[in-house]
Short mmCIF file of C-alpha atoms and ligand atoms in Angstrom, two decimals:
data_model
loop_
_atom_site.label_atom_id
_atom_site.label_comp_id
_atom_site.label_asym_id
_atom_site.label_seq_id
_atom_site.Cartn_x
_atom_site.Cartn_y
_atom_site.Cartn_z
CA MET A 1 0.00 0.00 0.00
CA GLY A 2 1.39 3.44 -0.95
CA SER A 3 2.10 5.96 1.80
CA MET A 4 -0.85 8.25 0.89
CA GLU A 5 -3.24 5.31 0.96
CA SER A 6 -1.88 4.16 4.28
CA ILE A 7 -2.29 7.65 5.81
CA MET A 8 -5.92 7.77 4.55
CA SER A 9 -6.68 4.31 5.76
CA THR A 10 -5.15 5.02 9.20
CA SER A 11 -7.13 8.25 9.58
CA GLN A 12 -10.36 6.53 8.47
CA GLN A 13 -9.70 3.71 10.94
CA SER A 14 -9.69 6.22 13.76
CA LEU A 15 -13.19 7.41 12.82
CA PRO A 16 -16.14 5.76 14.56
CA GLU A 17 -18.34 3.17 12.86
CA LEU A 18 -20.90 4.30 10.30
CA SER A 19 -24.34 2.81 9.76
CA PHE A 20 -27.20 3.80 7.48
CA GLU A 21 -30.93 3.36 7.98
CA PHE A 22 -33.41 2.74 5.15
CA PHE A 23 -37.14 2.12 5.04
CA PRO A 24 -38.72 -0.54 2.79
CA PRO A 25 -39.93 1.20 -0.37
CA GLN A 26 -43.22 0.31 -2.05
CA GLY A 27 -43.11 -2.14 -4.93
CA ASP A 28 -40.32 -4.00 -6.71
CA ASP A 29 -39.34 -0.89 -8.69
CA GLY A 30 -38.90 1.05 -5.46
CA VAL A 31 -36.60 -1.62 -4.04
CA GLU A 32 -34.46 -1.66 -7.20
CA ARG A 33 -34.23 2.14 -7.19
CA LEU A 34 -33.16 2.12 -3.55
CA LEU A 35 -30.55 -0.60 -4.06
CA ASN A 36 -29.09 1.07 -7.16
CA GLY A 37 -29.30 4.53 -5.62
CA ALA A 38 -28.88 5.29 -1.93
CA VAL A 39 -27.69 1.81 -0.92
CA ALA A 40 -25.09 1.64 -3.69
CA LYS A 41 -23.81 5.17 -3.01
CA LEU A 42 -23.62 4.87 0.76
CA SER A 43 -22.40 1.27 1.03
CA ALA A 44 -19.23 2.54 -0.68
CA PHE A 45 -18.32 3.92 2.77
CA HIS A 46 -18.22 0.33 4.07
CA PRO A 47 -20.68 0.86 6.92
CA SER A 48 -20.77 -1.61 9.79
CA TYR A 49 -24.35 -2.32 8.80
CA CYS A 50 -27.43 -0.99 7.06
CA SER A 51 -30.63 -1.17 9.06
CA VAL A 52 -34.20 -1.53 7.77
CA THR A 53 -37.16 0.02 9.58
CA TYR A 54 -40.31 -1.86 10.55
CA GLY A 55 -43.59 0.02 10.07
CA ALA A 56 -45.79 0.72 13.09
CA GLY A 57 -47.85 -2.31 14.08
CA GLY A 58 -45.86 -4.57 11.73
CA SER A 59 -47.28 -2.79 8.67
CA THR A 60 -44.11 -3.33 6.61
CA ARG A 61 -43.30 -6.82 7.92
CA SER A 62 -42.89 -8.42 4.47
CA GLY A 63 -41.24 -5.30 3.01
CA THR A 64 -38.70 -5.21 5.83
CA GLN A 65 -37.95 -8.89 5.42
CA ALA A 66 -37.59 -8.58 1.63
CA LEU A 67 -35.19 -5.62 1.84
CA VAL A 68 -33.12 -7.35 4.53
CA GLU A 69 -32.81 -10.37 2.23
CA ARG A 70 -31.72 -8.21 -0.72
CA LEU A 71 -29.09 -6.40 1.38
CA LEU A 72 -27.67 -9.69 2.65
CA GLU A 73 -27.54 -11.03 -0.92
CA ALA A 74 -25.55 -7.92 -1.86
CA GLY A 75 -23.03 -8.76 0.88
CA ILE A 76 -24.20 -5.96 3.21
CA ASN A 77 -24.62 -6.64 6.92
CA ALA A 78 -28.38 -6.02 7.28
CA VAL A 79 -29.91 -5.21 10.65
CA PRO A 80 -33.71 -5.43 10.80
CA HIS A 81 -35.68 -3.24 13.16
CA LEU A 82 -38.36 -5.21 14.95
CA SER A 83 -41.17 -3.79 17.01
CA VAL A 84 -43.23 -5.80 19.40
CA GLY A 85 -46.55 -3.94 19.10
CA GLY A 86 -49.17 -5.20 16.67
CA SER A 87 -47.73 -8.68 16.04
CA SER A 88 -48.67 -11.97 17.68
CA ASP A 89 -45.98 -14.01 19.41
CA ALA A 90 -46.24 -16.62 16.65
CA GLU A 91 -45.69 -13.99 13.94
CA LEU A 92 -42.66 -12.62 15.76
CA ASP A 93 -41.19 -16.10 16.22
CA GLN A 94 -41.71 -16.94 12.57
CA LEU A 95 -39.95 -13.77 11.46
CA THR A 96 -37.01 -14.05 13.84
CA ASP A 97 -36.56 -17.79 13.06
CA HIS A 98 -36.34 -16.75 9.41
CA TYR A 99 -33.80 -14.03 10.25
CA GLN A 100 -31.68 -16.56 12.09
CA HIS A 101 -31.93 -18.93 9.12
CA ILE A 102 -30.80 -16.35 6.52
CA GLY A 103 -27.83 -15.15 8.57
CA VAL A 104 -29.01 -11.97 10.30
CA ARG A 105 -26.66 -11.33 13.23
CA GLN A 106 -28.12 -8.20 14.83
CA ILE A 107 -31.66 -6.91 15.52
CA LEU A 108 -32.81 -3.49 16.73
CA CYS A 109 -35.53 -4.22 19.32
CA LEU A 110 -38.28 -1.61 19.65
CA ARG A 111 -41.66 -1.16 21.19
CA GLY A 112 -42.89 0.67 18.10
CA ASP A 113 -45.40 3.44 18.18
CA GLN A 114 -48.65 2.36 19.81
CA LEU A 115 -51.52 2.45 17.33
CA SER A 116 -53.98 4.99 18.67
CA GLY A 117 -57.34 3.57 19.75
CA SER A 118 -55.99 0.03 19.43
CA GLY A 119 -56.81 -0.76 23.05
CA GLN A 120 -53.53 -2.68 23.19
CA ARG A 121 -52.17 -3.45 26.63
CA PRO A 122 -48.91 -1.56 27.15
CA VAL A 123 -45.92 -3.40 25.75
CA TYR A 124 -42.28 -2.41 25.99
CA ALA A 125 -39.09 -3.11 24.08
CA LYS A 126 -37.65 -4.84 27.16
CA GLY A 127 -40.10 -7.74 26.64
CA LEU A 128 -38.82 -8.23 23.09
CA VAL A 129 -35.19 -8.23 24.26
CA GLU A 130 -36.04 -10.87 26.88
CA ARG A 131 -37.95 -12.95 24.33
CA LEU A 132 -35.11 -12.97 21.78
CA ARG A 133 -32.46 -13.66 24.41
CA SER A 134 -34.38 -16.60 25.75
CA ARG A 135 -35.25 -18.06 22.31
CA TYR A 136 -31.86 -17.59 20.59
CA GLN A 137 -29.41 -17.15 23.49
CA ASP A 138 -26.40 -15.31 22.02
CA HIS A 139 -27.13 -15.80 18.33
CA PHE A 140 -28.26 -12.21 17.76
CA GLU A 141 -26.60 -9.04 18.94
CA LEU A 142 -29.52 -7.00 20.28
CA SER A 143 -29.66 -3.22 20.11
CA VAL A 144 -32.25 -0.86 21.59
CA ALA A 145 -33.33 2.77 21.17
CA ALA A 146 -32.14 5.59 23.44
CA TYR A 147 -33.60 9.07 23.96
CA PRO A 148 -31.13 11.74 25.13
CA GLU A 149 -33.99 14.28 25.04
CA ILE A 150 -36.32 11.92 26.96
CA HIS A 151 -38.94 9.72 25.26
CA PRO A 152 -42.24 11.64 24.93
CA ASP A 153 -44.27 8.97 26.79
CA ALA A 154 -41.92 8.85 29.79
CA ALA A 155 -43.40 9.79 33.14
CA SER A 156 -40.15 11.61 34.02
CA ALA A 157 -36.48 11.84 32.99
CA ASP A 158 -35.57 9.50 35.86
CA ALA A 159 -38.25 6.97 34.93
CA ASP A 160 -37.04 7.03 31.31
CA ILE A 161 -33.44 6.27 32.25
CA GLU A 162 -34.58 3.51 34.64
CA HIS A 163 -36.54 1.86 31.82
CA PHE A 164 -33.59 2.27 29.45
CA VAL A 165 -31.25 0.62 31.95
CA ALA A 166 -33.76 -2.21 32.49
CA LYS A 167 -34.06 -2.97 28.78
CA VAL A 168 -30.29 -2.96 28.29
CA ASN A 169 -29.82 -5.23 31.29
CA ALA A 170 -32.42 -7.60 29.81
CA GLY A 171 -29.80 -8.47 27.17
CA ALA A 172 -28.98 -5.62 24.79
CA SER A 173 -25.37 -4.84 24.00
CA SER A 174 -25.69 -1.50 22.21
CA ALA A 175 -28.09 1.39 21.64
CA ILE A 176 -28.88 3.95 18.96
CA THR A 177 -30.26 7.35 19.87
CA GLN A 178 -33.15 9.34 18.56
CA TYR A 179 -31.68 12.26 16.61
CA PHE A 180 -30.91 15.55 18.31
CA TYR A 181 -29.19 18.82 17.40
CA ASN A 182 -27.82 19.60 20.85
CA CYS A 183 -24.82 17.62 22.05
CA ASP A 184 -25.41 18.53 25.71
CA ALA A 185 -28.42 16.20 25.71
CA TYR A 186 -26.17 13.31 24.69
CA ALA A 187 -23.53 14.18 27.29
CA PHE A 188 -26.24 14.36 29.98
CA PHE A 189 -27.65 11.01 28.86
CA LEU A 190 -24.22 9.34 29.03
CA ASP A 191 -23.65 10.81 32.51
CA ARG A 192 -26.92 9.31 33.70
CA CYS A 193 -26.05 5.94 32.12
CA ALA A 194 -22.66 5.99 33.85
CA ALA A 195 -24.30 6.87 37.17
CA ALA A 196 -26.54 3.82 36.70
CA GLY A 197 -23.47 1.65 36.06
CA LEU A 198 -24.21 1.19 32.35
CA SER A 199 -21.43 1.24 29.78
CA VAL A 200 -22.92 -0.07 26.52
CA PRO A 201 -21.90 1.82 23.36
CA VAL A 202 -24.52 4.43 22.48
CA THR A 203 -24.36 5.23 18.77
CA VAL A 204 -25.79 8.59 17.78
CA GLY A 205 -28.70 8.84 15.33
CA ILE A 206 -28.10 11.65 12.82
CA MET A 207 -30.92 13.29 10.87
CA PRO A 208 -29.72 15.28 7.85
CA ILE A 209 -31.79 18.40 7.16
CA ALA A 210 -33.71 18.24 3.89
CA ASN A 211 -37.23 19.61 4.27
CA ILE A 212 -38.20 22.09 6.97
CA GLU A 213 -41.89 21.22 7.30
CA SER A 214 -41.44 17.47 7.49
CA LEU A 215 -38.59 17.89 9.98
CA GLN A 216 -40.78 20.14 12.16
CA ARG A 217 -43.73 17.74 11.97
CA PHE A 218 -41.68 14.62 12.65
CA SER A 219 -39.67 16.24 15.45
CA ALA A 220 -42.86 17.33 17.22
CA LYS A 221 -44.19 13.77 16.96
CA VAL A 222 -41.09 12.00 18.28
CA GLY A 223 -40.13 14.61 20.88
CA ALA A 224 -36.89 15.76 19.19
CA ASP A 225 -35.99 19.39 19.86
CA ILE A 226 -35.12 21.76 17.01
CA PRO A 227 -33.24 24.57 18.76
CA ARG A 228 -34.67 28.06 18.18
CA TRP A 229 -31.52 29.32 16.41
CA LEU A 230 -31.61 26.37 14.03
CA GLU A 231 -35.30 26.68 13.23
CA LYS A 232 -35.01 30.43 12.57
CA ALA A 233 -31.94 29.93 10.40
CA MET A 234 -33.58 27.10 8.42
CA LEU A 235 -36.61 29.30 7.78
CA GLY A 236 -34.24 31.87 6.29
CA HIS A 237 -33.48 29.30 3.57
CA ALA A 238 -37.11 28.25 3.08
CA GLU A 239 -37.44 29.73 -0.41
CA ASP A 240 -34.30 28.13 -1.81
CA ALA A 241 -33.96 24.35 -1.64
CA LYS A 242 -30.29 24.41 -2.73
CA SER A 243 -29.23 26.86 -0.05
CA LEU A 244 -31.23 24.94 2.59
CA THR A 245 -29.41 21.75 1.58
CA ALA A 246 -26.01 23.47 1.80
CA PHE A 247 -26.90 25.03 5.15
CA GLY A 248 -28.19 21.69 6.50
CA ILE A 249 -25.02 19.87 5.41
CA ASP A 250 -22.90 22.51 7.15
CA VAL A 251 -24.89 22.39 10.42
CA VAL A 252 -25.01 18.60 10.59
CA THR A 253 -21.31 18.29 9.70
CA LYS A 254 -20.47 20.60 12.63
CA LEU A 255 -22.77 18.61 14.93
CA CYS A 256 -20.99 15.39 13.91
CA GLU A 257 -17.57 17.00 14.40
CA LYS A 258 -18.51 17.84 17.99
CA LEU A 259 -19.75 14.29 18.50
CA LEU A 260 -16.51 12.88 17.13
CA GLN A 261 -14.60 15.05 19.61
CA MET A 262 -16.78 13.60 22.35
CA GLY A 263 -15.65 10.11 21.31
CA VAL A 264 -18.96 8.66 20.08
CA PRO A 265 -18.75 4.95 19.20
CA GLY A 266 -20.74 5.32 15.98
CA LEU A 267 -22.84 7.55 13.74
CA HIS A 268 -26.13 6.14 12.45
CA PHE A 269 -27.67 8.14 9.61
CA TYR A 270 -31.44 8.30 9.15
CA THR A 271 -31.10 8.48 5.37
CA LEU A 272 -34.84 8.58 4.55
CA ASN A 273 -33.68 6.59 1.49
CA ARG A 274 -31.74 9.59 0.12
CA TRP A 275 -28.01 9.80 -0.23
CA GLY A 276 -26.88 13.32 -1.28
CA ALA A 277 -26.64 15.07 2.10
CA THR A 278 -25.53 11.96 4.00
CA ARG A 279 -22.74 11.29 1.52
CA GLN A 280 -21.49 14.87 1.66
CA ILE A 281 -21.53 14.94 5.49
CA CYS A 282 -19.59 11.65 5.63
CA ARG A 283 -17.04 13.00 3.15
CA ASN A 284 -16.72 16.25 5.14
CA LEU A 285 -15.95 14.19 8.25
CA GLY A 286 -13.14 12.34 6.49
CA TYR A 287 -14.91 9.06 5.64
CA ARG A 288 -13.84 7.76 2.25
CA GLU A 289 -15.63 5.67 -0.34
CA ILE A 290 -13.63 2.63 -1.34
P1 LIG B 1 -39.52 1.39 25.14
O1 LIG B 1 -38.10 1.25 25.48
O2 LIG B 1 -40.42 0.23 25.40
O3 LIG B 1 -40.06 2.70 25.89
C1 LIG B 1 -41.27 3.31 25.47
C2 LIG B 1 -41.75 4.26 26.56
O4 LIG B 1 -42.25 3.49 27.65
C3 LIG B 1 -40.68 5.16 27.16
O5 LIG B 1 -41.29 6.40 27.49
C4 LIG B 1 -40.24 4.44 28.43
O6 LIG B 1 -39.76 5.33 29.42
C5 LIG B 1 -41.57 3.81 28.86
N1 LIG B 1 -41.42 2.55 29.58
C6 LIG B 1 -40.57 1.54 29.32
N2 LIG B 1 -40.76 0.53 30.19
C7 LIG B 1 -41.78 0.91 31.02
C8 LIG B 1 -42.44 0.31 32.11
N3 LIG B 1 -42.13 -0.93 32.56
N4 LIG B 1 -43.45 0.99 32.73
C9 LIG B 1 -43.81 2.24 32.30
N5 LIG B 1 -43.20 2.86 31.27
C10 LIG B 1 -42.20 2.20 30.62
N6 LIG B 1 -40.51 2.73 15.37
C11 LIG B 1 -41.07 1.86 14.50
O7 LIG B 1 -42.28 1.64 14.53
N7 LIG B 1 -40.30 1.23 13.55
C12 LIG B 1 -38.97 1.41 13.46
O8 LIG B 1 -38.32 0.82 12.60
C13 LIG B 1 -38.34 2.31 14.38
N8 LIG B 1 -37.00 2.51 14.36
C14 LIG B 1 -36.42 3.32 15.34
C15 LIG B 1 -35.02 3.44 15.35
C16 LIG B 1 -34.40 4.23 16.32
C17 LIG B 1 -32.89 4.32 16.34
C18 LIG B 1 -35.19 4.92 17.28
C19 LIG B 1 -34.53 5.80 18.32
C20 LIG B 1 -36.58 4.81 17.26
C21 LIG B 1 -37.21 4.00 16.29
N9 LIG B 1 -38.59 3.82 16.26
C22 LIG B 1 -39.16 2.96 15.35
C23 LIG B 1 -39.45 4.59 17.17
C24 LIG B 1 -39.81 3.80 18.44
O9 LIG B 1 -40.52 2.64 18.13
C25 LIG B 1 -40.67 4.75 19.28
O10 LIG B 1 -39.88 5.80 19.77
C26 LIG B 1 -41.47 4.10 20.38
O11 LIG B 1 -42.43 5.06 20.85
C27 LIG B 1 -40.66 3.67 21.59
O12 LIG B 1 -39.92 2.58 21.30
P2 LIG B 1 -38.81 2.02 22.34
O13 LIG B 1 -38.34 0.73 21.79
O14 LIG B 1 -37.83 3.06 22.64
O15 LIG B 1 -39.76 1.77 23.62
#
């Protein structure tokens, strides 16, 4: 290996792991477009894995499974999201048996969003972690979700961290956060984990900025804070999609740089099946396509 290549490879090695999240598109054409587009572009960064979301109440069960299969066939480490709400135990077992059979090694265990008016009894991600640990022992690495800005349903910040600790102790070995634009929230969350004696790696979820209205709507729904300065500044670019994209790439690159300085174990990009902004941010941070 030439000296330039070895310097690049050494500097890239010191960067934390990358992962990319996709949702199952509608129809065969949508899957092909995703694989030839965002997946092809971003897998060039050699992420640790690509994860596939699972629609609320199991609404994308077959789509999630199909995309996971296609990613594995393409030689990409695919990590399915799995949510406990809305599926029977038998359906969950059938799906996870299949995942074991096709070589899935890691699952992101979630409660999922409760379907309103469903009358469901409360379920929690911890139950899913326990179920998978007991059925498959150590076959799967289990990850869970973390909320540095506190999950919106939590009775209190303390209750939220207690429940997080309980679900990790049930058998998870890593976590991925909800996105945030304020690093103090993450530092506070890690402090509270440390105080509770928890030391699992907490990868940070990163949401690139693409569309102001959908970001506002989604953030309000999931309890993610858009700081006032950021919202005002984004609105200043509302009439010009190109300048909003450039501004968003700049802001999110700086956020990631701060997180790298804090020593995060990984960056997990919510790609929304797009690649332009995510690719540019990764390049800005020094990740290289190979
Ligand atoms: P839990 O950990 O079960 O917690 C849910 C709430 O219940 C929290 O407020 C917690 O404090 C509280 N709680 C936990 N245990 C108890 C208890 N014993 N008693 C009382 N309260 C309790 N959703 C999807 O539908 N599909 C996806 O693919 C998906 N992917 C995601 C990926 C990431 C990285 C993240 C961060 C979220 C994702 N979500 C997804 C959203 C997630 O399903 C929702 O945020 C959901 O509302 C909570 O899921 P959870 O697994 O964090 O729940």
